[in-house]
Amino acid sequence: MDYGWVYLPLSLFIYLILHDTYFYWTHRWLHIPSIYRRFHQVHHESINPTPWTSFSFDPVESIIQAIIIPLMVFIIPVHISIVGLLLALMTIFGVVNHTGYEVYPYSWIRGFWGKHWITPTHHTIHHHKFNCNYGLYFRFWDKLMNTDIMVKTQINADKRR
């Protein structure tokens, strides 16, 4: 079935939205104390994350977080190139957001990007506070569920680096 060229970016957007939604809710679930101790605590042993932290997780957590992509492929038509791009973006966001340092220009953090996308500053706060900033790509669910925290002093500290 041919969906045309317009469907390529549309399908990427659909997959990003659905993947982020799934990630947000499973990530919050992984922070329930009994679940956290068993499956997610190893990831949070890095209070000051590094890019390696993005690959530090329990095997059960990795299955929980990864299963959504193959399930979506069976439900929502997608070109293999978009799946590859999604996997690349997922990895890039995971690694960049675990750098422990803000890599985006300060103007981006104050602008559209920082207001709507997860950044290293945003995710580092998650590793310090544990009960906020659960998203993978977007801040939408965190804002909607009142779990979005962005500390201005942290941004200012990162700006001076």
Short mmCIF file of N, CA and C in Angstrom, two decimals:
data_model
loop_
_atom_site.label_atom_id
_atom_site.label_comp_id
_atom_site.label_asym_id
_atom_site.label_seq_id
_atom_site.Cartn_x
_atom_site.Cartn_y
_atom_site.Cartn_z
N MET A 1 0.85 -1.18 0.00
CA MET A 1 0.00 0.00 0.00
C MET A 1 0.89 1.24 0.00
N ASP A 2 0.66 2.14 -0.92
CA ASP A 2 1.47 3.35 -1.07
C ASP A 2 0.75 4.53 -0.43
N TYR A 3 1.40 5.14 0.56
CA TYR A 3 0.80 6.28 1.26
C TYR A 3 1.33 7.62 0.76
N GLY A 4 2.35 7.61 -0.08
CA GLY A 4 2.89 8.85 -0.62
C GLY A 4 3.94 9.47 0.27
N TRP A 5 4.64 10.46 -0.31
CA TRP A 5 5.74 11.11 0.39
C TRP A 5 5.30 11.93 1.60
N VAL A 6 4.12 12.48 1.56
CA VAL A 6 3.63 13.29 2.68
C VAL A 6 3.49 12.45 3.94
N TYR A 7 3.18 11.16 3.75
CA TYR A 7 2.98 10.29 4.90
C TYR A 7 4.29 10.01 5.65
N LEU A 8 5.44 10.12 5.00
CA LEU A 8 6.71 9.84 5.68
C LEU A 8 6.91 10.74 6.91
N PRO A 9 6.91 12.07 6.76
CA PRO A 9 7.08 12.90 7.97
C PRO A 9 5.89 12.79 8.92
N LEU A 10 4.70 12.61 8.36
CA LEU A 10 3.52 12.44 9.21
C LEU A 10 3.65 11.19 10.08
N SER A 11 4.09 10.09 9.49
CA SER A 11 4.24 8.86 10.26
C SER A 11 5.33 9.00 11.32
N LEU A 12 6.40 9.73 11.01
CA LEU A 12 7.44 9.97 12.02
C LEU A 12 6.84 10.74 13.19
N PHE A 13 6.08 11.78 12.90
CA PHE A 13 5.45 12.57 13.96
C PHE A 13 4.50 11.71 14.79
N ILE A 14 3.70 10.88 14.14
CA ILE A 14 2.77 9.98 14.85
C ILE A 14 3.55 9.04 15.77
N TYR A 15 4.61 8.45 15.24
CA TYR A 15 5.42 7.53 16.04
C TYR A 15 6.09 8.24 17.21
N LEU A 16 6.60 9.45 16.98
CA LEU A 16 7.24 10.20 18.07
C LEU A 16 6.23 10.51 19.17
N ILE A 17 5.04 10.95 18.80
CA ILE A 17 4.00 11.28 19.78
C ILE A 17 3.60 10.03 20.57
N LEU A 18 3.31 8.94 19.87
CA LEU A 18 2.89 7.72 20.55
C LEU A 18 4.01 7.12 21.39
N HIS A 19 5.22 7.14 20.87
CA HIS A 19 6.35 6.61 21.63
C HIS A 19 6.59 7.44 22.89
N ASP A 20 6.52 8.75 22.77
CA ASP A 20 6.71 9.62 23.92
C ASP A 20 5.62 9.40 24.96
N THR A 21 4.39 9.22 24.51
CA THR A 21 3.27 8.96 25.42
C THR A 21 3.50 7.65 26.18
N TYR A 22 3.83 6.61 25.45
CA TYR A 22 4.11 5.31 26.08
C TYR A 22 5.28 5.43 27.05
N PHE A 23 6.35 6.10 26.62
CA PHE A 23 7.53 6.23 27.47
C PHE A 23 7.20 6.98 28.76
N TYR A 24 6.47 8.08 28.64
CA TYR A 24 6.12 8.87 29.81
C TYR A 24 5.42 8.00 30.86
N TRP A 25 4.37 7.30 30.41
CA TRP A 25 3.57 6.54 31.38
C TRP A 25 4.30 5.31 31.92
N THR A 26 5.08 4.64 31.11
CA THR A 26 5.85 3.50 31.65
C THR A 26 6.98 4.01 32.54
N HIS A 27 7.55 5.15 32.21
CA HIS A 27 8.61 5.71 33.06
C HIS A 27 8.04 6.11 34.42
N ARG A 28 6.88 6.70 34.42
CA ARG A 28 6.23 7.02 35.72
C ARG A 28 5.95 5.74 36.50
N TRP A 29 5.47 4.71 35.81
CA TRP A 29 5.19 3.43 36.46
C TRP A 29 6.48 2.86 37.06
N LEU A 30 7.59 2.98 36.34
CA LEU A 30 8.87 2.49 36.84
C LEU A 30 9.34 3.23 38.09
N HIS A 31 8.73 4.35 38.40
CA HIS A 31 9.09 5.10 39.60
C HIS A 31 8.20 4.78 40.80
N ILE A 32 7.26 3.87 40.66
CA ILE A 32 6.52 3.36 41.82
C ILE A 32 7.55 2.63 42.68
N PRO A 33 7.64 2.94 43.98
CA PRO A 33 8.75 2.44 44.80
C PRO A 33 9.08 0.95 44.65
N SER A 34 8.09 0.08 44.69
CA SER A 34 8.39 -1.36 44.59
C SER A 34 8.92 -1.74 43.19
N ILE A 35 8.39 -1.11 42.16
CA ILE A 35 8.84 -1.35 40.79
C ILE A 35 10.22 -0.72 40.60
N TYR A 36 10.36 0.49 41.11
CA TYR A 36 11.62 1.23 40.99
C TYR A 36 12.79 0.42 41.54
N ARG A 37 12.64 -0.09 42.75
CA ARG A 37 13.74 -0.85 43.38
C ARG A 37 14.13 -2.06 42.56
N ARG A 38 13.18 -2.69 41.93
CA ARG A 38 13.44 -3.92 41.20
C ARG A 38 13.97 -3.67 39.78
N PHE A 39 13.41 -2.68 39.09
CA PHE A 39 13.71 -2.56 37.66
C PHE A 39 14.37 -1.25 37.21
N HIS A 40 14.29 -0.18 38.01
CA HIS A 40 14.73 1.12 37.49
C HIS A 40 15.84 1.76 38.31
N GLN A 41 16.06 1.26 39.51
CA GLN A 41 17.04 1.88 40.40
C GLN A 41 18.44 1.91 39.81
N VAL A 42 18.82 0.87 39.11
CA VAL A 42 20.17 0.82 38.54
C VAL A 42 20.41 2.01 37.60
N HIS A 43 19.40 2.42 36.88
CA HIS A 43 19.54 3.56 35.99
C HIS A 43 19.80 4.85 36.78
N HIS A 44 19.16 4.97 37.95
CA HIS A 44 19.28 6.19 38.75
C HIS A 44 20.47 6.17 39.70
N GLU A 45 21.28 5.14 39.62
CA GLU A 45 22.51 5.18 40.40
C GLU A 45 23.42 6.29 39.88
N SER A 46 23.18 6.73 38.67
CA SER A 46 23.88 7.89 38.10
C SER A 46 23.07 9.13 38.41
N ILE A 47 23.33 9.74 39.55
CA ILE A 47 22.61 10.97 39.91
C ILE A 47 23.06 12.09 38.99
N ASN A 48 24.34 12.09 38.65
CA ASN A 48 24.86 13.03 37.66
C ASN A 48 25.11 12.21 36.40
N PRO A 49 24.12 12.17 35.50
CA PRO A 49 24.19 11.26 34.36
C PRO A 49 25.32 11.58 33.38
N THR A 50 25.71 10.55 32.67
CA THR A 50 26.66 10.64 31.57
C THR A 50 26.01 9.97 30.37
N PRO A 51 26.56 10.10 29.18
CA PRO A 51 25.96 9.41 28.04
C PRO A 51 25.82 7.90 28.26
N TRP A 52 26.72 7.31 29.03
CA TRP A 52 26.62 5.87 29.31
C TRP A 52 25.38 5.53 30.13
N THR A 53 24.89 6.48 30.91
CA THR A 53 23.69 6.25 31.72
C THR A 53 22.50 5.89 30.85
N SER A 54 22.47 6.41 29.64
CA SER A 54 21.33 6.12 28.76
C SER A 54 21.27 4.64 28.38
N PHE A 55 22.36 3.91 28.58
CA PHE A 55 22.38 2.48 28.28
C PHE A 55 22.41 1.62 29.54
N SER A 56 22.27 2.24 30.70
CA SER A 56 22.33 1.53 31.97
C SER A 56 20.92 1.27 32.48
N PHE A 57 20.43 0.07 32.28
CA PHE A 57 19.10 -0.27 32.76
C PHE A 57 18.96 -1.78 32.90
N ASP A 58 17.98 -2.17 33.68
CA ASP A 58 17.66 -3.57 33.90
C ASP A 58 17.11 -4.17 32.60
N PRO A 59 17.40 -5.46 32.32
CA PRO A 59 16.87 -6.08 31.10
C PRO A 59 15.34 -6.02 30.99
N VAL A 60 14.65 -6.16 32.11
CA VAL A 60 13.18 -6.09 32.08
C VAL A 60 12.74 -4.68 31.67
N GLU A 61 13.40 -3.68 32.21
CA GLU A 61 13.08 -2.30 31.80
C GLU A 61 13.32 -2.11 30.31
N SER A 62 14.40 -2.65 29.80
CA SER A 62 14.70 -2.48 28.38
C SER A 62 13.61 -3.10 27.51
N ILE A 63 13.09 -4.24 27.92
CA ILE A 63 12.00 -4.88 27.18
C ILE A 63 10.73 -4.02 27.26
N ILE A 64 10.42 -3.55 28.46
CA ILE A 64 9.23 -2.71 28.65
C ILE A 64 9.31 -1.47 27.77
N GLN A 65 10.48 -0.83 27.74
CA GLN A 65 10.62 0.41 26.99
C GLN A 65 10.73 0.17 25.48
N ALA A 66 11.24 -0.99 25.08
CA ALA A 66 11.47 -1.23 23.65
C ALA A 66 10.29 -1.87 22.93
N ILE A 67 9.42 -2.54 23.62
CA ILE A 67 8.36 -3.34 22.99
C ILE A 67 7.38 -2.49 22.18
N ILE A 68 7.25 -1.24 22.53
CA ILE A 68 6.27 -0.40 21.85
C ILE A 68 6.55 -0.22 20.36
N ILE A 69 7.81 -0.12 19.99
CA ILE A 69 8.14 0.12 18.57
C ILE A 69 7.68 -1.04 17.69
N PRO A 70 8.04 -2.30 17.99
CA PRO A 70 7.53 -3.40 17.16
C PRO A 70 6.01 -3.51 17.18
N LEU A 71 5.39 -3.22 18.32
CA LEU A 71 3.92 -3.26 18.38
C LEU A 71 3.31 -2.21 17.45
N MET A 72 3.87 -1.01 17.46
CA MET A 72 3.34 0.04 16.59
C MET A 72 3.53 -0.30 15.12
N VAL A 73 4.64 -0.96 14.79
CA VAL A 73 4.89 -1.34 13.39
C VAL A 73 3.78 -2.26 12.87
N PHE A 74 3.25 -3.10 13.74
CA PHE A 74 2.18 -4.01 13.34
C PHE A 74 0.83 -3.31 13.25
N ILE A 75 0.70 -2.15 13.84
CA ILE A 75 -0.59 -1.46 13.89
C ILE A 75 -0.65 -0.25 12.95
N ILE A 76 0.44 0.52 12.91
CA ILE A 76 0.47 1.77 12.13
C ILE A 76 1.46 1.61 10.99
N PRO A 77 1.00 1.72 9.75
CA PRO A 77 1.92 1.56 8.61
C PRO A 77 3.06 2.57 8.68
N VAL A 78 4.26 2.08 8.37
CA VAL A 78 5.43 2.94 8.43
C VAL A 78 6.50 2.40 7.49
N HIS A 79 7.22 3.29 6.86
CA HIS A 79 8.32 2.90 5.98
C HIS A 79 9.53 2.53 6.84
N ILE A 80 10.29 1.56 6.40
CA ILE A 80 11.46 1.10 7.16
C ILE A 80 12.43 2.24 7.44
N SER A 81 12.55 3.21 6.53
CA SER A 81 13.46 4.34 6.76
C SER A 81 13.01 5.17 7.96
N ILE A 82 11.71 5.29 8.17
CA ILE A 82 11.18 6.05 9.31
C ILE A 82 11.45 5.29 10.61
N VAL A 83 11.34 3.97 10.58
CA VAL A 83 11.68 3.17 11.76
C VAL A 83 13.15 3.38 12.11
N GLY A 84 14.01 3.34 11.09
CA GLY A 84 15.44 3.58 11.33
C GLY A 84 15.69 4.96 11.89
N LEU A 85 15.01 5.97 11.34
CA LEU A 85 15.16 7.33 11.84
C LEU A 85 14.66 7.44 13.28
N LEU A 86 13.52 6.82 13.57
CA LEU A 86 12.99 6.83 14.93
C LEU A 86 13.98 6.20 15.91
N LEU A 87 14.55 5.05 15.56
CA LEU A 87 15.52 4.40 16.44
C LEU A 87 16.76 5.27 16.63
N ALA A 88 17.18 5.95 15.55
CA ALA A 88 18.33 6.85 15.66
C ALA A 88 17.99 8.03 16.58
N LEU A 89 16.81 8.63 16.40
CA LEU A 89 16.40 9.76 17.25
C LEU A 89 16.27 9.34 18.70
N MET A 90 15.70 8.16 18.94
CA MET A 90 15.55 7.65 20.30
C MET A 90 16.93 7.53 20.96
N THR A 91 17.90 7.00 20.23
CA THR A 91 19.24 6.83 20.77
C THR A 91 19.92 8.18 20.98
N ILE A 92 19.80 9.06 20.00
CA ILE A 92 20.42 10.39 20.11
C ILE A 92 19.84 11.16 21.29
N PHE A 93 18.51 11.17 21.40
CA PHE A 93 17.88 11.87 22.53
C PHE A 93 18.31 11.26 23.85
N GLY A 94 18.35 9.93 23.92
CA GLY A 94 18.77 9.26 25.16
C GLY A 94 20.19 9.64 25.55
N VAL A 95 21.10 9.60 24.61
CA VAL A 95 22.50 9.91 24.89
C VAL A 95 22.67 11.39 25.21
N VAL A 96 22.15 12.27 24.36
CA VAL A 96 22.31 13.71 24.57
C VAL A 96 21.67 14.14 25.89
N ASN A 97 20.49 13.64 26.19
CA ASN A 97 19.80 14.06 27.41
C ASN A 97 20.41 13.49 28.68
N HIS A 98 21.34 12.57 28.53
CA HIS A 98 22.07 12.05 29.69
C HIS A 98 23.51 12.57 29.76
N THR A 99 23.82 13.62 29.01
CA THR A 99 25.18 14.15 29.06
C THR A 99 25.51 14.80 30.39
N GLY A 100 24.48 15.28 31.10
CA GLY A 100 24.72 15.97 32.35
C GLY A 100 25.10 17.43 32.15
N TYR A 101 25.23 17.85 30.89
CA TYR A 101 25.55 19.23 30.54
C TYR A 101 24.62 19.67 29.43
N GLU A 102 24.24 20.93 29.49
CA GLU A 102 23.38 21.44 28.43
C GLU A 102 24.21 21.64 27.17
N VAL A 103 23.79 21.00 26.10
CA VAL A 103 24.51 21.07 24.84
C VAL A 103 23.85 22.03 23.84
N TYR A 104 22.61 22.39 24.12
CA TYR A 104 21.90 23.29 23.21
C TYR A 104 22.23 24.74 23.56
N PRO A 105 22.23 25.61 22.57
CA PRO A 105 22.48 27.03 22.85
C PRO A 105 21.46 27.59 23.83
N TYR A 106 21.90 28.52 24.66
CA TYR A 106 21.03 29.12 25.65
C TYR A 106 19.77 29.71 25.02
N SER A 107 19.90 30.29 23.84
CA SER A 107 18.74 30.87 23.16
C SER A 107 17.70 29.80 22.85
N TRP A 108 18.15 28.57 22.56
CA TRP A 108 17.22 27.47 22.30
C TRP A 108 16.48 27.09 23.59
N ILE A 109 17.19 27.05 24.69
CA ILE A 109 16.60 26.66 25.97
C ILE A 109 15.51 27.65 26.37
N ARG A 110 15.75 28.92 26.13
CA ARG A 110 14.76 29.95 26.44
C ARG A 110 13.66 30.03 25.41
N GLY A 111 13.86 29.44 24.23
CA GLY A 111 12.90 29.54 23.14
C GLY A 111 12.01 28.32 23.01
N PHE A 112 11.50 28.13 21.81
CA PHE A 112 10.56 27.05 21.52
C PHE A 112 11.10 25.67 21.89
N TRP A 113 12.35 25.40 21.52
CA TRP A 113 12.94 24.08 21.77
C TRP A 113 12.90 23.75 23.26
N GLY A 114 13.41 24.62 24.09
CA GLY A 114 13.47 24.35 25.52
C GLY A 114 12.12 24.30 26.21
N LYS A 115 11.15 24.96 25.63
CA LYS A 115 9.81 24.95 26.22
C LYS A 115 9.03 23.69 25.89
N HIS A 116 9.40 23.01 24.82
CA HIS A 116 8.58 21.88 24.36
C HIS A 116 9.33 20.55 24.26
N TRP A 117 10.67 20.60 24.20
CA TRP A 117 11.45 19.37 24.02
C TRP A 117 12.24 19.08 25.29
N ILE A 118 12.55 17.82 25.49
CA ILE A 118 13.41 17.42 26.61
C ILE A 118 14.83 17.83 26.27
N THR A 119 15.52 18.42 27.24
CA THR A 119 16.91 18.83 27.07
C THR A 119 17.75 18.16 28.17
N PRO A 120 19.06 18.19 28.05
CA PRO A 120 19.89 17.64 29.13
C PRO A 120 19.61 18.28 30.49
N THR A 121 19.40 19.59 30.53
CA THR A 121 19.08 20.24 31.80
C THR A 121 17.79 19.68 32.38
N HIS A 122 16.78 19.56 31.55
CA HIS A 122 15.48 19.03 31.98
C HIS A 122 15.63 17.61 32.52
N HIS A 123 16.35 16.76 31.82
CA HIS A 123 16.46 15.37 32.25
C HIS A 123 17.41 15.20 33.44
N THR A 124 18.42 16.04 33.53
CA THR A 124 19.32 15.97 34.70
C THR A 124 18.54 16.27 35.97
N ILE A 125 17.58 17.18 35.89
CA ILE A 125 16.72 17.46 37.05
C ILE A 125 15.98 16.19 37.44
N HIS A 126 15.55 15.39 36.47
CA HIS A 126 14.89 14.12 36.78
C HIS A 126 15.82 13.21 37.59
N HIS A 127 17.09 13.17 37.23
CA HIS A 127 18.04 12.31 37.94
C HIS A 127 18.36 12.85 39.34
N HIS A 128 18.12 14.12 39.58
CA HIS A 128 18.35 14.70 40.91
C HIS A 128 17.12 14.60 41.80
N LYS A 129 15.94 14.78 41.21
CA LYS A 129 14.71 14.83 42.00
C LYS A 129 13.90 13.53 41.95
N PHE A 130 14.03 12.76 40.90
CA PHE A 130 13.39 11.45 40.71
C PHE A 130 11.89 11.48 40.44
N ASN A 131 11.17 12.52 40.86
CA ASN A 131 9.70 12.50 40.76
C ASN A 131 9.16 13.53 39.77
N CYS A 132 9.92 13.80 38.72
CA CYS A 132 9.50 14.79 37.74
C CYS A 132 10.20 14.51 36.41
N ASN A 133 9.77 15.20 35.36
CA ASN A 133 10.45 15.19 34.06
C ASN A 133 10.64 13.77 33.52
N TYR A 134 9.53 13.10 33.25
CA TYR A 134 9.57 11.69 32.82
C TYR A 134 9.62 11.51 31.30
N GLY A 135 9.43 12.55 30.52
CA GLY A 135 9.33 12.41 29.08
C GLY A 135 10.61 11.97 28.39
N LEU A 136 10.47 11.58 27.14
CA LEU A 136 11.61 11.16 26.32
C LEU A 136 11.96 12.22 25.28
N TYR A 137 10.96 12.71 24.55
CA TYR A 137 11.19 13.70 23.51
C TYR A 137 10.58 15.06 23.88
N PHE A 138 9.34 15.02 24.33
CA PHE A 138 8.56 16.24 24.53
C PHE A 138 8.23 16.45 26.00
N ARG A 139 7.91 17.70 26.35
CA ARG A 139 7.51 18.05 27.71
C ARG A 139 5.98 18.06 27.87
N PHE A 140 5.25 17.68 26.83
CA PHE A 140 3.79 17.75 26.83
C PHE A 140 3.17 17.03 28.03
N TRP A 141 3.47 15.74 28.21
CA TRP A 141 2.86 14.97 29.29
C TRP A 141 3.30 15.48 30.65
N ASP A 142 4.55 15.85 30.78
CA ASP A 142 5.01 16.41 32.06
C ASP A 142 4.23 17.67 32.40
N LYS A 143 4.00 18.53 31.41
CA LYS A 143 3.24 19.74 31.67
C LYS A 143 1.79 19.42 32.00
N LEU A 144 1.19 18.52 31.23
CA LEU A 144 -0.21 18.16 31.44
C LEU A 144 -0.43 17.51 32.80
N MET A 145 0.52 16.68 33.24
CA MET A 145 0.37 15.93 34.49
C MET A 145 1.06 16.62 35.67
N ASN A 146 1.50 17.85 35.45
CA ASN A 146 2.12 18.65 36.50
C ASN A 146 3.39 17.99 37.08
N THR A 147 4.15 17.34 36.22
CA THR A 147 5.42 16.75 36.64
C THR A 147 6.59 17.44 35.95
N ASP A 148 6.33 18.56 35.31
CA ASP A 148 7.37 19.30 34.58
C ASP A 148 8.04 20.29 35.52
N ILE A 149 9.34 20.13 35.70
CA ILE A 149 10.11 21.06 36.53
C ILE A 149 11.32 21.51 35.73
N MET A 150 11.47 22.81 35.63
CA MET A 150 12.66 23.37 35.01
C MET A 150 13.16 24.45 35.95
N VAL A 151 14.31 24.25 36.50
CA VAL A 151 14.85 25.14 37.52
C VAL A 151 15.71 26.21 36.85
N LYS A 152 15.33 27.46 37.03
CA LYS A 152 16.07 28.55 36.38
C LYS A 152 17.51 28.62 36.87
N THR A 153 17.76 28.32 38.14
CA THR A 153 19.15 28.37 38.62
C THR A 153 19.99 27.32 37.92
N GLN A 154 19.39 26.18 37.60
CA GLN A 154 20.13 25.15 36.86
C GLN A 154 20.47 25.65 35.47
N ILE A 155 19.52 26.29 34.81
CA ILE A 155 19.75 26.82 33.47
C ILE A 155 20.86 27.87 33.53
N ASN A 156 20.79 28.75 34.51
CA ASN A 156 21.81 29.79 34.63
C ASN A 156 23.18 29.20 34.91
N ALA A 157 23.24 28.14 35.72
CA ALA A 157 24.53 27.48 35.99
C ALA A 157 25.08 26.86 34.72
N ASP A 158 24.20 26.23 33.94
CA ASP A 158 24.64 25.65 32.68
C ASP A 158 25.08 26.72 31.70
N LYS A 159 24.44 27.88 31.74
CA LYS A 159 24.78 28.97 30.82
C LYS A 159 26.20 29.44 31.08
N ARG A 160 26.63 29.44 32.35
CA ARG A 160 27.96 29.93 32.71
C ARG A 160 29.07 28.94 32.35
N ARG A 161 28.74 27.69 32.09
CA ARG A 161 29.78 26.68 31.79
C ARG A 161 30.44 26.92 30.49
#
